[in-house]
Amino acid sequence: MQQVVRLLGDLGERYGAEHAFYNLRTPADAIKLLSINYPEFKAELITAHEKGIGYRVLQAGVDLNFDELQLPIGQNDLIITPVLVGQGGAGKIFAGIGLIAISFLLPGAGLFGTYGMLTGAATGTFSGLAATAGLAGTLTTVGTAISAIGATMILGGVTEMLSPQPDIGVGGVSTRDDLRATRPESVNRGADGQQSYAYLGAQNTVGVGATIPVAYGKVLIGSHVISADVDVADESDPLKTTTRTPGADTVTVQGNKLEFGARRDDMARWNSVHFLNNRSNTAADRFTDPKKDDELTAANNFRLEFSEGPTKDPNEYFVFLEVNKLFELVGETKTDGFISYQIESRRQDTDDIHARTGGTIQGLITEPYRWYHKFDPNKAPHIDFYNLDIKILDASVDSSVNFIIRHGFRPSIS
């Protein structure tokens, strides 16, 4: 299964905004792989706390904590975003060095537990028993458990040391009236002369209990920030008109991202086509607002003959498809749409089906997308004339979507 890891802010600019990995077990595995692929990424996380930078790790809009970094990763995109930190405690803002530690240390339980347990057993009263396979296995299991607990405690302590929570005394502020801007107890400090951490946010310049000037009228002086908060968000689409950026790279047919020229499962993309024998009628051969169980028969039949050249040769027959756009509208937001369809060649004026294929196109695109099938109509002996039938098996698209069909022999494709 593919998982996508997104790096926001400066991380995305330096190391790429989107990274796809396969068969990740945990969010910690994602951080480990990024660190291996980008040594500079690892080095940046280790030293980021020195610059007052921490990191949030989110999935499905929820902040993950340390324990959840070792749980199964799930299918939603994993987002790592840098934030400025101005308060202590682990919380849900991680120190970069803590992320590196949890991604590299926790999986190796024996690093702390097994070796220590067996060494103690060898030098203590259990030295004779530790040689037995049963007790060794038991000690290994216990050591692994103690290791995981110990490693978690160590990482929590490391994070707390990197982002300490100062102790705001319970006795309140001083009642002294000699607080002046030139003393340690100025507006930059609290009444006890210590930096204030009482306000939420990345920047604090006003101390607890300090005098704050209040000016009336027009003034030519600056101000003191009591509290500031920083929230990282993608504002490229503030109204959330789409769930992701529309484009051809979001579109798949039968799970494949099709290319121009090279076929996959007898399918490929096209921009324009000219048939040596064109059997299309695009005015009639189209679905407007396609829905489940809609069906049509192409306006023009076609004749198959192996001996009359490429204009009737079954091996030269193709079906070309096009959607003018592809999405589903949920409220005011465009999200992925899909169409599942079936293509059949049928003996003219009968119900005899000679060949059948189909597919599902899905994605989010606001411009035309074109693809074709190399379709074998399966000519039967002494039966020359056939019809092309198209049926919508299922669909979830906006009412403005059109699904257009072309067919013919010996196409010139570009």
Coordinates of C-alpha atoms in Angstrom, one line a residue:
M1 CA 0.0 0.0 0.0
Q2 CA 1.3 3.5 -0.8
Q3 CA 1.5 6.2 1.8
V4 CA 2.1 9.8 1.1
V5 CA 4.2 12.0 3.4
R6 CA 3.8 15.8 2.9
L7 CA 6.4 18.3 4.2
L8 CA 5.1 21.8 4.7
G9 CA 6.9 25.2 4.9
D10 CA 10.6 25.3 4.6
L11 CA 10.9 21.5 4.9
G12 CA 8.9 21.1 1.7
E13 CA 10.9 23.7 -0.1
R14 CA 14.2 22.1 0.7
Y15 CA 13.4 18.4 0.6
G16 CA 10.3 18.2 -1.6
A17 CA 6.7 18.7 -0.6
E18 CA 5.4 15.2 -1.3
H19 CA 7.1 11.8 -0.8
A20 CA 5.4 8.5 -1.6
F21 CA 6.5 5.3 0.3
Y22 CA 5.2 1.8 0.1
N23 CA 4.3 -0.6 3.0
L24 CA 5.2 1.7 5.8
R25 CA 4.4 0.3 9.2
T26 CA 4.3 3.4 11.4
P27 CA 4.7 7.2 11.1
A28 CA 8.2 6.7 12.7
D29 CA 9.2 4.6 9.7
A30 CA 8.3 7.5 7.4
I31 CA 10.6 9.9 9.4
K32 CA 13.4 7.3 9.4
L33 CA 13.2 6.8 5.6
L34 CA 13.2 10.6 5.0
S35 CA 16.3 10.8 7.3
I36 CA 18.0 8.1 5.3
N37 CA 17.2 9.5 1.9
Y38 CA 18.0 13.1 3.0
P39 CA 20.9 13.3 5.5
E40 CA 20.5 17.1 5.6
F41 CA 16.9 16.5 6.8
K42 CA 18.1 14.4 9.7
A43 CA 20.7 17.0 10.6
E44 CA 18.2 19.8 10.5
L45 CA 15.8 18.0 12.8
I46 CA 18.6 17.3 15.3
T47 CA 19.6 20.9 15.6
A48 CA 16.2 22.6 15.0
H49 CA 15.5 23.2 18.7
E50 CA 18.5 25.5 18.9
K51 CA 16.7 27.9 16.6
G52 CA 13.4 27.6 18.5
I53 CA 11.8 25.3 15.8
G54 CA 9.6 22.3 16.7
Y55 CA 7.5 20.0 14.6
R56 CA 3.8 18.9 14.4
V57 CA 3.0 15.5 12.9
L58 CA -0.6 15.3 11.7
Q59 CA -2.8 12.7 10.0
A60 CA -6.4 13.3 9.0
G61 CA -6.2 16.7 10.7
V62 CA -5.3 15.2 14.1
D63 CA -2.0 15.9 15.9
L64 CA -0.1 12.7 16.7
N65 CA 1.6 12.2 20.1
F66 CA 4.7 10.1 20.8
D67 CA 2.8 6.9 21.4
E68 CA 0.9 7.2 18.1
L69 CA 4.1 7.5 16.1
Q70 CA 4.6 3.8 16.7
L71 CA 1.0 2.8 15.7
P72 CA 0.1 1.6 12.2
I73 CA 0.2 4.5 9.8
G74 CA -3.2 4.1 8.1
Q75 CA -4.1 5.5 4.6
N76 CA -4.4 9.2 5.2
D77 CA -1.5 11.5 4.2
L78 CA 1.1 12.1 7.0
I79 CA 1.9 15.8 7.4
I80 CA 5.1 17.1 9.0
T81 CA 5.2 20.9 9.5
P82 CA 7.7 23.1 11.3
V83 CA 6.4 25.5 14.0
L84 CA 8.0 28.1 16.2
V85 CA 8.0 27.1 19.8
G86 CA 7.8 29.4 22.8
Q87 CA 6.6 27.1 25.6
G88 CA 7.8 23.8 27.1
G89 CA 6.5 20.3 27.6
A90 CA 6.2 17.6 25.0
G91 CA 2.6 18.3 24.2
K92 CA 2.0 17.8 20.5
I93 CA 4.9 19.9 19.3
F94 CA 7.9 17.6 18.9
A95 CA 11.6 18.5 19.1
G96 CA 13.2 17.4 15.9
I97 CA 15.8 15.4 17.8
G98 CA 13.0 13.6 19.5
L99 CA 11.5 12.6 16.2
I100 CA 14.9 11.3 15.0
A101 CA 15.3 9.3 18.3
I102 CA 11.8 7.7 18.2
S103 CA 12.2 6.7 14.5
F104 CA 15.7 5.1 15.0
L105 CA 15.8 3.9 18.6
L106 CA 12.4 2.5 19.5
P107 CA 12.2 -0.4 17.0
G108 CA 15.5 -1.8 18.4
A109 CA 14.1 -3.0 21.8
G110 CA 17.2 -5.0 22.5
L111 CA 19.2 -1.9 22.6
F112 CA 18.2 -1.3 26.2
G113 CA 16.5 -4.5 27.5
T114 CA 17.8 -7.8 26.3
Y115 CA 21.5 -7.2 26.7
G116 CA 21.2 -5.7 30.2
M117 CA 19.0 -8.5 31.4
L118 CA 21.2 -11.3 30.2
T119 CA 24.3 -9.6 31.5
G120 CA 22.8 -9.2 35.0
A121 CA 21.7 -12.8 34.9
A122 CA 25.2 -14.0 34.0
T123 CA 26.8 -12.2 36.9
G124 CA 24.1 -12.7 39.6
T125 CA 22.2 -15.5 41.2
F126 CA 20.6 -16.4 37.9
S127 CA 23.9 -17.2 36.1
G128 CA 23.2 -20.9 35.9
L129 CA 19.6 -20.5 34.9
A130 CA 20.2 -17.9 32.2
A131 CA 21.9 -20.6 30.0
T132 CA 18.6 -22.4 29.5
A133 CA 16.8 -21.5 26.4
G134 CA 13.5 -21.1 28.2
L135 CA 14.7 -18.5 30.6
A136 CA 16.8 -16.7 27.9
G137 CA 13.6 -16.3 25.9
T138 CA 11.7 -15.1 28.9
L139 CA 14.4 -12.6 29.7
T140 CA 14.5 -11.4 26.1
T141 CA 10.8 -10.8 26.2
V142 CA 11.0 -8.9 29.5
G143 CA 14.0 -7.0 28.3
T144 CA 12.1 -5.9 25.2
A145 CA 9.1 -4.7 27.2
I146 CA 11.4 -2.8 29.6
S147 CA 13.3 -1.4 26.6
A148 CA 10.2 0.1 25.0
I149 CA 9.0 1.6 28.3
G150 CA 12.5 3.0 29.1
A151 CA 13.0 4.4 25.6
T152 CA 9.7 6.2 25.8
M153 CA 10.6 7.7 29.2
I154 CA 14.0 8.8 27.9
L155 CA 12.5 10.5 24.8
G156 CA 9.9 12.3 26.9
G157 CA 12.7 13.5 29.1
V158 CA 14.8 14.7 26.2
T159 CA 11.9 16.7 24.8
E160 CA 11.1 18.2 28.2
M161 CA 14.8 19.3 28.5
L162 CA 14.8 20.8 25.1
S163 CA 11.6 22.8 25.7
P164 CA 11.4 23.3 29.5
Q165 CA 8.3 24.7 31.2
P166 CA 9.4 27.4 33.6
D167 CA 7.8 27.4 37.0
I168 CA 5.5 30.5 37.5
G169 CA 5.4 30.8 41.2
V170 CA 2.1 30.3 43.1
G171 CA 2.7 33.3 45.3
G172 CA 1.7 35.9 42.7
V173 CA 3.6 38.9 41.6
S174 CA 5.5 41.4 43.7
T175 CA 3.7 44.4 45.1
R176 CA 6.8 46.5 45.0
D177 CA 6.2 49.9 43.3
D178 CA 9.8 50.4 42.0
L179 CA 9.4 48.5 38.7
R180 CA 11.3 50.6 36.1
A181 CA 12.1 49.8 32.5
T182 CA 15.8 49.8 33.3
R183 CA 15.6 47.1 35.9
P184 CA 15.4 43.3 35.3
E185 CA 11.7 43.5 36.2
S186 CA 11.0 45.6 33.1
V187 CA 8.3 45.0 30.5
N188 CA 10.4 42.2 29.1
R189 CA 10.5 40.3 32.4
G190 CA 8.1 39.3 35.1
A191 CA 8.0 40.8 38.6
D192 CA 10.6 38.3 39.7
G193 CA 13.0 39.3 36.9
Q194 CA 12.3 36.0 34.9
Q195 CA 11.2 35.7 31.3
S196 CA 7.5 35.2 31.1
Y197 CA 6.0 32.0 29.6
A198 CA 2.5 32.5 30.9
Y199 CA 1.0 33.5 27.6
L200 CA 0.3 31.1 24.7
G201 CA 2.3 31.7 21.6
A202 CA 5.7 31.7 19.9
Q203 CA 6.6 35.3 21.0
N204 CA 6.4 36.9 24.5
T205 CA 7.7 40.3 25.2
V206 CA 5.6 41.3 28.3
G207 CA 6.4 39.9 31.7
V208 CA 3.8 38.8 34.3
G209 CA 3.1 41.7 36.7
A210 CA 5.2 44.3 34.8
T211 CA 3.9 47.7 34.1
I212 CA 2.5 48.2 30.6
P213 CA 2.2 51.7 29.3
V214 CA -1.2 52.8 27.9
A215 CA -1.1 55.6 25.3
Y216 CA -4.2 57.6 24.2
G217 CA -4.4 59.5 20.9
K218 CA -1.8 59.4 18.2
V219 CA 1.6 58.1 19.2
L220 CA 4.9 57.6 17.4
I221 CA 6.1 54.6 19.5
G222 CA 5.8 50.9 19.0
S223 CA 3.9 48.4 21.1
H224 CA 4.6 45.4 23.3
V225 CA 3.3 42.0 22.1
I226 CA 1.5 40.3 24.9
S227 CA 0.8 37.1 22.9
A228 CA 1.3 35.9 19.4
D229 CA 0.4 32.6 17.7
V230 CA 1.6 31.0 14.5
D231 CA -0.6 28.6 12.6
V232 CA 0.8 26.9 9.4
A233 CA -1.8 26.5 6.7
D234 CA -2.1 26.1 3.0
E235 CA -3.7 29.3 1.7
S236 CA -3.4 28.6 -2.0
D237 CA -7.1 27.6 -2.0
P238 CA -8.6 29.5 1.0
L239 CA -12.1 28.7 0.0
K240 CA -11.3 25.0 -0.4
T241 CA -12.8 24.8 -3.9
T242 CA -11.0 21.5 -4.5
T243 CA -9.9 18.7 -2.3
R244 CA -6.6 18.6 -4.2
T245 CA -5.0 20.3 -7.2
P246 CA -6.9 19.3 -10.3
G247 CA -4.9 17.9 -13.2
A248 CA -4.1 15.0 -15.5
D249 CA -1.8 13.5 -12.9
T250 CA -4.8 12.7 -10.7
V251 CA -6.5 10.6 -13.4
T252 CA -6.2 6.8 -13.6
V253 CA -7.9 4.3 -15.9
Q254 CA -8.3 0.9 -14.5
G255 CA -5.8 2.0 -11.8
N256 CA -3.2 3.0 -14.4
K257 CA -1.8 6.4 -15.1
L258 CA -1.8 6.4 -18.8
E259 CA 0.8 7.9 -21.0
F260 CA 1.0 9.2 -24.6
G261 CA 2.4 6.7 -27.0
A262 CA 3.1 3.7 -24.7
R263 CA 0.1 1.4 -24.1
R264 CA -0.8 -0.1 -20.8
D265 CA -3.4 -2.9 -21.0
D266 CA -4.1 -1.9 -24.6
M267 CA -4.8 1.7 -23.5
A268 CA -3.0 5.0 -23.9
R269 CA -3.7 8.8 -24.0
W270 CA -4.2 10.9 -27.1
N271 CA -4.5 14.6 -28.1
S272 CA -5.9 14.3 -31.6
V273 CA -6.9 11.5 -34.0
H274 CA -7.6 11.0 -37.7
F275 CA -9.1 7.7 -38.9
L276 CA -8.5 6.2 -42.3
N277 CA -12.2 5.0 -41.9
N278 CA -14.0 7.2 -39.4
R279 CA -17.2 5.7 -38.0
S280 CA -17.7 8.4 -35.3
N281 CA -20.6 10.8 -34.8
T282 CA -19.6 12.9 -31.8
A283 CA -22.9 14.9 -31.8
A284 CA -24.8 11.7 -31.1
D285 CA -22.2 9.4 -29.6
R286 CA -22.0 11.0 -26.1
F287 CA -23.4 10.9 -22.6
T288 CA -24.4 14.2 -21.1
D289 CA -24.3 14.0 -17.3
P290 CA -23.6 10.2 -17.4
K291 CA -25.5 8.1 -14.8
K292 CA -25.6 4.5 -13.8
D293 CA -27.3 2.2 -16.4
D294 CA -27.2 4.8 -19.1
E295 CA -26.5 3.2 -22.5
L296 CA -26.2 4.0 -26.2
T297 CA -25.5 2.4 -29.5
A298 CA -23.1 4.3 -31.7
A299 CA -24.9 6.1 -34.6
N300 CA -22.8 4.4 -37.3
N301 CA -22.3 0.7 -37.6
F302 CA -19.0 -0.8 -38.9
R303 CA -18.1 -3.5 -41.4
L304 CA -15.3 -6.1 -40.7
E305 CA -13.4 -7.9 -43.4
F306 CA -9.9 -9.4 -43.1
S307 CA -9.3 -9.3 -46.9
E308 CA -10.3 -5.7 -47.8
G309 CA -7.5 -3.7 -46.3
P310 CA -7.0 -1.5 -43.2
T311 CA -10.4 0.3 -43.6
K312 CA -12.2 -2.9 -42.5
D313 CA -9.5 -5.0 -40.8
P314 CA -10.6 -6.0 -37.3
N315 CA -7.0 -5.6 -36.2
E316 CA -7.1 -1.9 -37.1
Y317 CA -10.3 -1.1 -35.1
F318 CA -10.0 1.3 -32.1
V319 CA -12.4 3.0 -29.7
F320 CA -11.5 6.5 -28.5
L321 CA -13.0 8.0 -25.4
E322 CA -13.0 11.5 -23.9
V323 CA -14.4 13.4 -20.9
N324 CA -14.6 17.2 -21.0
K325 CA -13.9 17.3 -17.3
L326 CA -14.1 14.9 -14.4
F327 CA -15.1 15.7 -10.8
E328 CA -17.9 15.5 -8.3
L329 CA -19.2 18.7 -6.6
V330 CA -19.8 18.4 -2.9
G331 CA -21.3 21.7 -1.8
E332 CA -18.9 24.2 -3.3
T333 CA -15.9 21.8 -3.3
K334 CA -14.8 19.8 -6.3
T335 CA -13.7 16.2 -5.3
D336 CA -12.7 13.1 -7.4
G337 CA -15.3 11.7 -9.7
F338 CA -15.5 8.4 -11.6
I339 CA -17.2 6.7 -14.5
S340 CA -17.3 2.9 -14.9
Y341 CA -18.2 1.9 -18.5
Q342 CA -18.6 -1.2 -20.7
I343 CA -17.8 -1.5 -24.4
E344 CA -19.4 -4.2 -26.6
S345 CA -19.4 -5.2 -30.2
R346 CA -22.7 -6.7 -31.2
R347 CA -23.9 -8.3 -34.4
Q348 CA -26.0 -5.8 -36.2
D349 CA -29.8 -6.1 -35.7
T350 CA -29.4 -8.9 -33.1
D351 CA -28.6 -9.4 -29.4
D352 CA -25.5 -11.4 -30.1
I353 CA -22.5 -10.0 -28.3
H354 CA -19.2 -10.8 -29.9
A355 CA -16.7 -9.0 -27.7
R356 CA -16.7 -6.9 -24.5
T357 CA -14.2 -4.7 -22.6
G358 CA -14.5 -1.8 -20.2
G359 CA -12.8 0.2 -17.5
T360 CA -13.1 2.9 -14.8
I361 CA -11.8 6.4 -15.1
Q362 CA -11.4 8.4 -11.9
G363 CA -9.7 11.6 -10.8
L364 CA -10.1 15.3 -10.5
I365 CA -9.6 17.4 -13.7
T366 CA -11.3 20.5 -15.0
E367 CA -10.1 20.1 -18.6
P368 CA -10.6 17.4 -21.3
Y369 CA -8.9 14.0 -20.8
R370 CA -8.7 11.6 -23.7
W371 CA -7.7 7.9 -23.9
Y372 CA -8.3 5.0 -26.2
H373 CA -8.8 1.2 -26.2
K374 CA -7.3 -1.1 -28.8
F375 CA -10.5 -3.1 -29.1
D376 CA -10.8 -6.4 -30.9
P377 CA -14.5 -6.7 -32.0
N378 CA -14.1 -10.5 -32.5
K379 CA -15.4 -10.9 -36.1
A380 CA -17.3 -14.2 -36.7
P381 CA -17.1 -16.0 -40.0
H382 CA -19.5 -14.8 -42.6
I383 CA -20.8 -12.0 -40.3
D384 CA -19.7 -8.6 -41.6
F385 CA -21.8 -5.8 -39.9
Y386 CA -21.6 -4.8 -36.3
N387 CA -22.8 -2.2 -33.8
L388 CA -20.8 -0.6 -31.0
D389 CA -22.7 -0.4 -27.6
I390 CA -21.6 1.6 -24.6
K391 CA -23.1 1.3 -21.1
I392 CA -22.4 3.2 -17.9
L393 CA -22.1 0.7 -15.2
D394 CA -21.7 3.3 -12.4
A395 CA -20.8 7.0 -12.2
S396 CA -20.4 9.8 -9.7
V397 CA -19.7 13.0 -11.5
D398 CA -21.0 16.6 -11.8
S399 CA -23.9 17.2 -14.2
S400 CA -21.6 19.3 -16.5
V401 CA -19.5 16.2 -17.4
N402 CA -19.8 14.8 -20.9
F403 CA -18.5 11.4 -21.9
I404 CA -17.8 11.2 -25.7
I405 CA -17.1 8.2 -27.9
R406 CA -15.3 7.9 -31.2
H407 CA -14.5 4.8 -33.2
G408 CA -12.9 3.8 -36.5
F409 CA -10.1 2.0 -38.4
R410 CA -6.4 2.8 -38.8
P411 CA -6.1 5.9 -36.5
S412 CA -3.3 8.4 -36.8
I413 CA -2.7 9.5 -33.2
S414 CA -0.9 12.5 -31.8

